[in-house]
């Protein structure tokens, strides 16, 4: 029995026991201590929401405040909404929030963006920082792979939009996702939930908390998810792109004195699916010679999965969800760590210390020729990453003002050992057919690149934020951050032939020239980026009445410069080390918003307008001329993102609640004159401006994409839904029957750094429904269906190496359905 199966069985038995006993009632007076100053004396539901449906409590400014009183655009999802909508990770959460985007081809190659900004869409590059910070219990997570994990024993998720950094943690230019786990309780309590559905979906979650003594309380949680893959591999007979997750979290709270709380937390999370296949989407002609493009290349190979003819993919309709990839697939992703948080009441405020160590082990295997041919037989970049963070922060208040001052230190050590090996079909696929060596499979068979990639990354900062109440209605809030970054990185790629002989960077035999063209050796070591930067922001807010808040913000901030740790372009055997570093992004951000409640606070309407201008935008581009698909960084001169957001919710009675959120986002490269060209304008043998998508035409060396779309951003995006319920009494138990619906829509967006006619993703909508019964004593049973209309859509489209015209991608989930049973006690 696998670890995942064992955990599921264990949790199922735990749930059965839980259902058989009476659940004690937890009152506010008996509630557990919370994780932020001033939270003691409120239970988790009280902290999440007060008696008014829209009075949501957040800690965005490191103190408890109602979200409507905070002059920051914030989306908040509590435990009830997370559970009822099936939002058990960031990808699912993005369907509820129009301005949150999540893209992933595997856990490493994932990006989380807010308003389209944060991380370049494409292959992950460890040498740059994330633009959207992910925090769990005030600990910063440097790698976005954490966003692919299941939420574990979560109380609330806050998504802050716009630049952050003068209040806490790492500097982030686009926003932050702050996840708060449930705190240890001094009353015995617990919850358990099991789900089963189509595609052999199984999920179980459980947590238990209680006192270990008068001053010590503990909490333990576990979650596991498994699901059959959504793509069938006809070559292996397996379903791939499956889910296989398990996570544990434990925390101990020691109330050392009336003024000091210490919380020690530890967690371990593991994913081990057969994943992640990017399958055939379509063929889009490039300017490469016709005999070196996908149709002619595949016609040169015999059939692999059919009985006769030449090679062809199992289906040219991606929504048949078939592939024939022949290389191993794996996405083993292990994260964990330990943190110690101390909160000491001193004077008029609270001193908080957060110390943490995190690790990430990544063990992948990919098929990087994206076909069932033996072109690339091994492609992997296993990595080990360790990070240490220390934050010290004091939140105090005086007569007519409050403030936060703090210091943050971050250290990260990364070691990646990558391998790419070519197979017996590589010569015919990669070498020009006019060259006789293309008919010799031994030229490239067994050719192996061994990559050694290292990074040592330190960041330190001092920050502060003041909120000065000029009058009872007007508050002025300046903030400042002084930041130092020190990054030292190396990239060494050694290439050997099948006999173990080194392939030289220049010169050599005709065979070695072709080998070098396929996998080019390169090296740069101890490349260093060091810089000081100052960020600042200023917010003015005006509260003309209890239920209206008007605010305006200007922020000048930056995203740290970085190092290209995926390799750089190679010209005539020489690594172009001028691309080894990228400049920091310089961000100017303007925002104006109104938060309002009306109809006796039964309705809430928040509207925000924003304008963000970034100079030296860090764009991740692909060097499609090479056999290896290299994602390297380049600075675009300037980009602009501007738009308007509106969030509306209404609860006319306890029986009905509705919401609709929308965003209009206008975005473009204001100036990017030396960008890599899209595939339809790439691959030509000479430099010039030929007809796009016509084989044999000349290609420009670079393209001017000024005025074009940024990748990953829809102009229009919406989420909407609601729930209705009806009280009932069944078998003597008071409860309610409820029906809920949630939907989302996004318009067309680009999936390539340089917009291509082949990689635009058409707009799509998704609809999810649930029907259930819940009781006053914590039982909840409901049936659910996701993507109820079985909408066909793409998550990501991508170009592939060599300008062959092959476009690969990830298809979105089909319709799924199931049943969930949960109990809180």
PDB file of N, CA and C in Angstrom, residues 1 164 212 245 284 317 450 556 641 649 663 669:
ATOM      1  N   UNK A   1       0.855  -1.196   0.000  1.00  0.00           N
ATOM      2  CA  UNK A   1       0.000   0.000   0.000  1.00  0.00           C
ATOM      3  C   UNK A   1       0.886   1.239   0.000  1.00  0.00           C
ATOM      4  N   UNK A 164       3.750  45.364  -2.199  1.00  0.00           N
ATOM      5  CA  UNK A 164       3.837  45.181  -0.760  1.00  0.00           C
ATOM      6  C   UNK A 164       5.324  45.218  -0.381  1.00  0.00           C
ATOM      7  N   UNK A 212      -2.393  20.573  25.990  1.00  0.00           N
ATOM      8  CA  UNK A 212      -1.437  19.621  26.550  1.00  0.00           C
ATOM      9  C   UNK A 212      -1.125  19.975  27.997  1.00  0.00           C
ATOM     10  N   UNK A 245      -0.876  13.742  -3.785  1.00  0.00           N
ATOM     11  CA  UNK A 245      -0.376  14.689  -2.796  1.00  0.00           C
ATOM     12  C   UNK A 245      -0.635  14.189  -1.386  1.00  0.00           C
ATOM     13  N   UNK A 284       2.065  24.992 -36.348  1.00  0.00           N
ATOM     14  CA  UNK A 284       2.041  26.356 -36.837  1.00  0.00           C
ATOM     15  C   UNK A 284       3.307  26.631 -37.643  1.00  0.00           C
ATOM     16  N   UNK A 317      -6.487  16.135 -32.221  1.00  0.00           N
ATOM     17  CA  UNK A 317      -7.461  16.870 -31.417  1.00  0.00           C
ATOM     18  C   UNK A 317      -7.013  16.779 -29.963  1.00  0.00           C
ATOM     19  N   UNK A 450      25.463  17.570 -19.044  1.00  0.00           N
ATOM     20  CA  UNK A 450      25.368  17.535 -17.584  1.00  0.00           C
ATOM     21  C   UNK A 450      25.528  18.961 -17.076  1.00  0.00           C
ATOM     22  N   UNK A 556       6.503  53.595  -5.197  1.00  0.00           N
ATOM     23  CA  UNK A 556       7.692  53.442  -6.048  1.00  0.00           C
ATOM     24  C   UNK A 556       8.500  52.294  -5.457  1.00  0.00           C
ATOM     25  N   UNK A 641       0.491  48.246 -17.160  1.00  0.00           N
ATOM     26  CA  UNK A 641      -0.743  47.521 -16.854  1.00  0.00           C
ATOM     27  C   UNK A 641      -1.652  48.485 -16.099  1.00  0.00           C
ATOM     28  N   UNK A 649     -20.825  42.002  -3.285  1.00  0.00           N
ATOM     29  CA  UNK A 649     -21.461  40.868  -2.615  1.00  0.00           C
ATOM     30  C   UNK A 649     -22.680  41.373  -1.876  1.00  0.00           C
ATOM     31  N   UNK A 663     -12.937  42.390 -13.473  1.00  0.00           N
ATOM     32  CA  UNK A 663     -11.726  43.172 -13.703  1.00  0.00           C
ATOM     33  C   UNK A 663     -11.560  43.444 -15.188  1.00  0.00           C
ATOM     34  N   UNK A 669       3.366  45.996 -23.852  1.00  0.00           N
ATOM     35  CA  UNK A 669       4.759  46.419 -23.864  1.00  0.00           C
ATOM     36  C   UNK A 669       4.784  47.838 -24.422  1.00  0.00           C
TER      37      UNK A 669
END
